[in-house]
CSV table of C-alpha atoms in Angstrom, one decimal:
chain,number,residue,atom,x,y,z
A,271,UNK,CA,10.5,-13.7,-28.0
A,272,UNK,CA,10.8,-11.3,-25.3
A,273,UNK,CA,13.0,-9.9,-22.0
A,274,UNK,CA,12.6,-11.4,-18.8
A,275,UNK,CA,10.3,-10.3,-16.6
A,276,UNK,CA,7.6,-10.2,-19.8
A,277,UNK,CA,4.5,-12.2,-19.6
A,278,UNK,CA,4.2,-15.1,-22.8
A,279,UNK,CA,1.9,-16.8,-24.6
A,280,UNK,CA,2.7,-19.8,-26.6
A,281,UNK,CA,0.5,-21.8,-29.6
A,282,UNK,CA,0.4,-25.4,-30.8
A,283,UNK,CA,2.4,-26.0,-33.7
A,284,UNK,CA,0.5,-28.5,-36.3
A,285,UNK,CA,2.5,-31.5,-37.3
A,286,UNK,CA,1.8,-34.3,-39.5
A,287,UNK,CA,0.8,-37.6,-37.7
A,288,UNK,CA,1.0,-35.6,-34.3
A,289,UNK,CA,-2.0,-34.5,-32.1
A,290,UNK,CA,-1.8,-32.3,-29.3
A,291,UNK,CA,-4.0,-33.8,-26.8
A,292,UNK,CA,-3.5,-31.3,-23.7
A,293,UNK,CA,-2.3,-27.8,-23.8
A,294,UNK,CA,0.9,-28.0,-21.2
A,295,UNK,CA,0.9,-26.1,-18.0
A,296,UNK,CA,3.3,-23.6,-19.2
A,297,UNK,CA,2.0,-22.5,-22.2
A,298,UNK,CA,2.0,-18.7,-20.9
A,299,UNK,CA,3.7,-16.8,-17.8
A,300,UNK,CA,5.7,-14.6,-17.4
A,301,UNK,CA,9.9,-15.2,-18.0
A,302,UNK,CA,12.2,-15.1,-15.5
A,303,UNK,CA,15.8,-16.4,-15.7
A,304,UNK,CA,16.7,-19.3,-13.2
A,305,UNK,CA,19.1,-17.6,-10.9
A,306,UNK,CA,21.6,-19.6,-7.9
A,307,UNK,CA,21.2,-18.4,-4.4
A,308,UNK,CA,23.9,-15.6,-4.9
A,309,UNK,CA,21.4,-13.8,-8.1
A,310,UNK,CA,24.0,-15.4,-10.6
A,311,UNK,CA,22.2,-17.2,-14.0
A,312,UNK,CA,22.4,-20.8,-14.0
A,313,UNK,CA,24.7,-21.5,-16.7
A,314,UNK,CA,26.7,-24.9,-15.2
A,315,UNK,CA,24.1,-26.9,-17.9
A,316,UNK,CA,25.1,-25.4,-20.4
A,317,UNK,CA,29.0,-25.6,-19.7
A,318,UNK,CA,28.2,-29.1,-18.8
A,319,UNK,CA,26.8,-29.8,-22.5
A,320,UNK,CA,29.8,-28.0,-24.5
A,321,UNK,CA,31.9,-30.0,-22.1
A,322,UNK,CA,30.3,-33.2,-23.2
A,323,UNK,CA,30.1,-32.6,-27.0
A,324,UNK,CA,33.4,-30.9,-27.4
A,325,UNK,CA,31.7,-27.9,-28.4
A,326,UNK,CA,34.0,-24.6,-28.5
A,327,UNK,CA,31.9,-21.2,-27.7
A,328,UNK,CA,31.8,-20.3,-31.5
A,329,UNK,CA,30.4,-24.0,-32.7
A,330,UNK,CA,27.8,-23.7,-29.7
A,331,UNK,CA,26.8,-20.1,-30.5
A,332,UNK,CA,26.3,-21.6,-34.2
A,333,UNK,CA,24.3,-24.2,-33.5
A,334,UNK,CA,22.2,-22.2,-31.2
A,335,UNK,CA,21.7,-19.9,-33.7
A,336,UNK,CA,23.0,-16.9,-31.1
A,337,UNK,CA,25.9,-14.5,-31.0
A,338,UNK,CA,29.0,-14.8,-29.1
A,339,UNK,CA,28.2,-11.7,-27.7
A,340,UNK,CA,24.5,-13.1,-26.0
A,341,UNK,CA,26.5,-15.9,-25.2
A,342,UNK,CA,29.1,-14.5,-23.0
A,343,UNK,CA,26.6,-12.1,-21.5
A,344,UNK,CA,24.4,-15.2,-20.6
A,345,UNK,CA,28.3,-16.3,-18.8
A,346,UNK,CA,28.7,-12.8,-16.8
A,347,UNK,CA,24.9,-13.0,-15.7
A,348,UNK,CA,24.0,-9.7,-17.8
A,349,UNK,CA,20.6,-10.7,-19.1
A,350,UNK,CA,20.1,-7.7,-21.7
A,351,UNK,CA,19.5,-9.6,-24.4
A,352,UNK,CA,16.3,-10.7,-26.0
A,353,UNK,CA,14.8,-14.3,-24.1
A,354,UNK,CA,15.1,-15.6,-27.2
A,355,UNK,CA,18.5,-16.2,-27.2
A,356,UNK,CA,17.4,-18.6,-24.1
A,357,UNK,CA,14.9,-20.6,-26.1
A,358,UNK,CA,17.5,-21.3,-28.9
A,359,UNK,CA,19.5,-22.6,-27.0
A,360,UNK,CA,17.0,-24.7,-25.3
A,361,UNK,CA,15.6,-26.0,-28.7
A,362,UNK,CA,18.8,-26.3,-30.4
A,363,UNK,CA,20.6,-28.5,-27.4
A,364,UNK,CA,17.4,-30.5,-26.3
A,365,UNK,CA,18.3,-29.0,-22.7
A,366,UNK,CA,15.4,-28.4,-21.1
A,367,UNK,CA,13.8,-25.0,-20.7
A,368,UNK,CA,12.9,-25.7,-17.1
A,369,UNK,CA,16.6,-25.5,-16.6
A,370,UNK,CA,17.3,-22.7,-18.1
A,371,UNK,CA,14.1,-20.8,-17.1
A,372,UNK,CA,11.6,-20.5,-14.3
A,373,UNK,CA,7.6,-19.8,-15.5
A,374,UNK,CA,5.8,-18.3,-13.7
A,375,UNK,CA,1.7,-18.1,-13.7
């Protein structure tokens, strides 16, 4: 949770049968948006995956549990909105954050 440009820090989550043997490289930074050469977001990935699942903005917003209002700002490149939004979608499309985001140290 967070705006871009804030620093993070994540925890392991305990679950059953499951043990976390190494803490991963990116379990704090700072967030930063993955931007193209031109200072647009990334978003082609996530066109890509509605694309391939027949998804329409509404059903994708739903099952990334984000507004339709986050999402077309995410489209336009305007990034005021909480970083959240980002690791919803992440978590909710099995995209993977590394596409979506850049972590810095």
């Amino acid at each position: 949770e967070g705006h871009e440009g804030e620093r993070y820090k994540t925890e392991g989550k305990e679950i059953k049968n499951y043990k976390l043997i190494e803490e991963p490289e990116n379990s704090e930074g700072k967030m930063e948006v993955k931007r193209k050469e031109d200072g647009t977001v990334k978003t082609e990935i996530i066109i890509d995956y509605r694309k391939a699942n027949n998804l329409t903005v509404e059903e994708f917003c739903k099952k990334c549990n984000i507004s339709k209002q986050v999402y077309y700002k995410l489209m336009k490149s305007n990034l005021n909105f909480r970083a959240e939004a980002l690791y919803n979608i992440g978590k909710n499309t099995n995209l993977l954050s590394n596409d979506l985001l850049i972590i810095e140290d």
